Every structure is written in C-alpha cells, then in structure tokens.
Coordinates of C-alpha atoms in Angstrom, one line a residue:
M1 CA 0.1 0.0 -0.2
K2 CA 1.5 3.5 -0.8
M3 CA 1.2 6.2 1.4
E4 CA 1.7 9.9 0.7
Q5 CA 3.6 11.7 3.3
L6 CA 5.6 15.3 3.4
G7 CA 8.8 14.0 4.9
R8 CA 11.0 11.1 6.0
H9 CA 12.5 11.0 9.3
I10 CA 15.3 8.8 10.1
L11 CA 16.4 8.3 13.9
A12 CA 20.1 6.8 14.1
E13 CA 22.2 5.2 16.9
F14 CA 25.7 5.5 16.3
Y15 CA 27.9 3.2 18.4
N16 CA 31.7 2.3 19.0
C17 CA 32.3 5.8 17.1
D18 CA 35.7 7.3 17.0
S19 CA 35.9 9.3 20.3
D20 CA 38.2 12.0 19.3
I21 CA 35.9 12.6 16.2
L22 CA 32.9 12.8 18.6
N23 CA 34.6 15.6 20.7
D24 CA 35.7 17.5 18.0
H25 CA 33.1 20.5 17.5
K26 CA 34.5 21.7 14.2
L27 CA 34.7 18.4 12.7
I28 CA 31.3 17.4 13.7
E29 CA 29.9 20.3 12.3
K30 CA 31.7 20.0 9.1
Y31 CA 30.4 16.3 8.5
M32 CA 27.1 17.2 9.3
V33 CA 27.1 20.0 6.9
E34 CA 28.7 17.5 4.3
A35 CA 25.9 14.9 5.2
A36 CA 23.4 17.3 4.3
E37 CA 24.9 18.0 1.0
A38 CA 25.5 14.6 0.3
A39 CA 21.6 13.9 0.4
N40 CA 21.2 16.7 -1.9
A41 CA 20.0 18.9 0.7
T42 CA 20.3 22.8 0.5
V43 CA 21.8 24.1 3.7
V44 CA 20.4 27.3 5.3
T45 CA 22.6 27.5 8.4
S46 CA 24.0 25.5 11.3
N47 CA 24.6 25.7 15.1
F48 CA 26.6 23.6 17.3
H49 CA 27.9 23.7 20.9
M50 CA 30.8 22.1 22.3
F51 CA 30.2 20.9 26.1
N52 CA 32.8 20.8 29.1
P53 CA 34.6 18.6 29.3
W54 CA 33.2 16.4 26.4
G55 CA 30.1 16.4 23.9
V56 CA 28.8 18.1 21.0
S57 CA 25.3 18.8 20.1
G58 CA 24.3 20.7 16.9
V59 CA 21.8 21.3 14.2
V60 CA 21.9 21.7 10.4
V61 CA 18.9 23.6 9.1
I62 CA 18.2 22.7 5.4
Q63 CA 15.5 24.1 3.4
E64 CA 14.1 20.7 3.2
S65 CA 14.1 20.5 7.2
H66 CA 16.9 19.7 9.6
L67 CA 19.7 17.4 10.7
T68 CA 20.7 17.1 14.5
I69 CA 23.5 15.3 16.4
H70 CA 24.1 14.9 20.1
T71 CA 27.5 13.0 20.9
W72 CA 28.7 11.2 23.8
P73 CA 32.5 10.5 23.1
E74 CA 33.2 9.2 26.4
Y75 CA 30.8 6.2 25.3
G76 CA 31.8 6.1 21.5
Y77 CA 28.0 6.8 20.8
A78 CA 26.1 9.6 18.8
S79 CA 22.5 10.2 18.4
I80 CA 21.4 11.5 15.2
D81 CA 18.1 12.7 13.8
V82 CA 17.7 13.3 9.6
F83 CA 14.5 14.9 8.8
T84 CA 13.8 15.5 5.0
C85 CA 10.7 16.8 3.3
G86 CA 10.4 16.2 -0.8
G87 CA 11.4 13.6 -3.0
E88 CA 14.6 15.0 -3.9
V89 CA 16.5 14.5 -0.9
N90 CA 18.0 11.0 0.1
P91 CA 18.1 11.0 4.3
W92 CA 19.7 7.6 3.9
A93 CA 22.7 9.3 2.1
S94 CA 23.2 11.4 5.1
F95 CA 22.9 8.5 7.3
E96 CA 25.7 6.6 5.1
Y97 CA 28.0 9.5 5.0
L98 CA 28.2 9.9 8.6
K99 CA 28.3 6.3 9.5
E100 CA 31.7 6.2 7.5
K101 CA 33.0 9.8 8.9
L102 CA 32.2 9.1 12.5
K103 CA 33.3 5.5 12.1
A104 CA 30.4 3.8 13.6
E105 CA 31.0 0.2 14.2
V106 CA 27.2 -0.7 14.7
T107 CA 24.3 1.1 14.0
D108 CA 20.7 1.1 14.8
T109 CA 17.9 3.0 12.9
E110 CA 14.1 3.7 12.4
E111 CA 12.5 5.6 9.5
L112 CA 9.4 7.4 10.6
P113 CA 7.0 8.9 7.9
R114 CA 6.2 12.7 8.7
G115 CA 3.3 14.7 7.5
I116 CA 1.0 11.7 6.6
V117 CA -1.3 13.2 4.0
S118 CA -4.5 11.2 4.7
R119 CA -3.9 12.3 8.4
I120 CA -3.4 16.0 7.5
R121 CA -6.6 16.0 5.5
K122 CA -8.5 14.0 8.1
H123 CA -7.4 16.2 11.0
S124 CA -7.4 19.7 9.5
K125 CA -10.3 22.2 10.0
N126 CA -9.6 23.1 6.2
K127 CA -9.9 21.1 3.0
Y128 CA -6.8 20.5 1.2
T129 CA -7.3 19.0 -2.1
D130 CA -3.9 19.4 -3.4
I131 CA -1.0 19.0 -1.1
K132 CA 2.5 19.7 -2.6
Y133 CA 5.8 18.3 -1.9
K134 CA 4.4 14.9 -1.0
I135 CA 6.7 11.6 -1.2
S136 CA 4.7 8.5 -2.2
V137 CA 6.3 5.3 -0.4

C-alpha cells in the first residue's frame, strides 16, 4: 500500500564511534553540513555547541528540514536525526556518509513517516485538495 507523506525522519543510533571525532566541535559541524549536501539538501544555516568537558550538540537547518546530532564521546556514541521533506533529498545518503565519517562500528535506525497526507486531511479544519511536496512510499 502506497502512503503519501510530506517527509521522512530517520532516527539513528551510532555505536563504537571514534571518540576523538565525537569530541571535535568543528569536525562534527563540517561532517554534518557535508552529510546534508550528500543527501542533495540545501543548507540554510548550522549551529553547534561544545560541552565541557566533552560532547557536541548541533543542528544543520536545511531548506527541506534539518539534521541534528548529540555526541557522547566518553561512550563512543552519537544520536542523529535526519528529517527531510520532498522527493529530491535522500536522508539515507546522510546516514551512510555520517556512519563512515564517525567510524561507527554498529548502527541502529528507524525511519518514520512525517506529515502523512491522509492524516493532515482527516484532522485539518481546512479542506486540502492539493498537498504539494509529498512523497509516495
């Protein structure tokens, strides 16, 4: 059964990553921006924060939604969300790029549909006959 949706949201757990990379604020930002570009997304802005004594959190805002990361270098672990809208951007390309760059030995993922068109129509006060930027999967 095909489902029309506005976006795709990948929730990813990265284990046994390189701890030095996970604790490098500038490198994490660079990799996250490059991951967005690898997915064919349009980068709008990025904002990253280095915690003391370790860990990085950040977001890359893309025209098609966002990528976020939170790292725990002391555990070799990173939590990453890749949320994209429209059919031109491939969130799995971002995932694969980051898996390689962070040197993750093990990953666990889940993809969630976002903006399910039938639910928007069902729950909206307005009557939408033509919903643009949808993906059929």
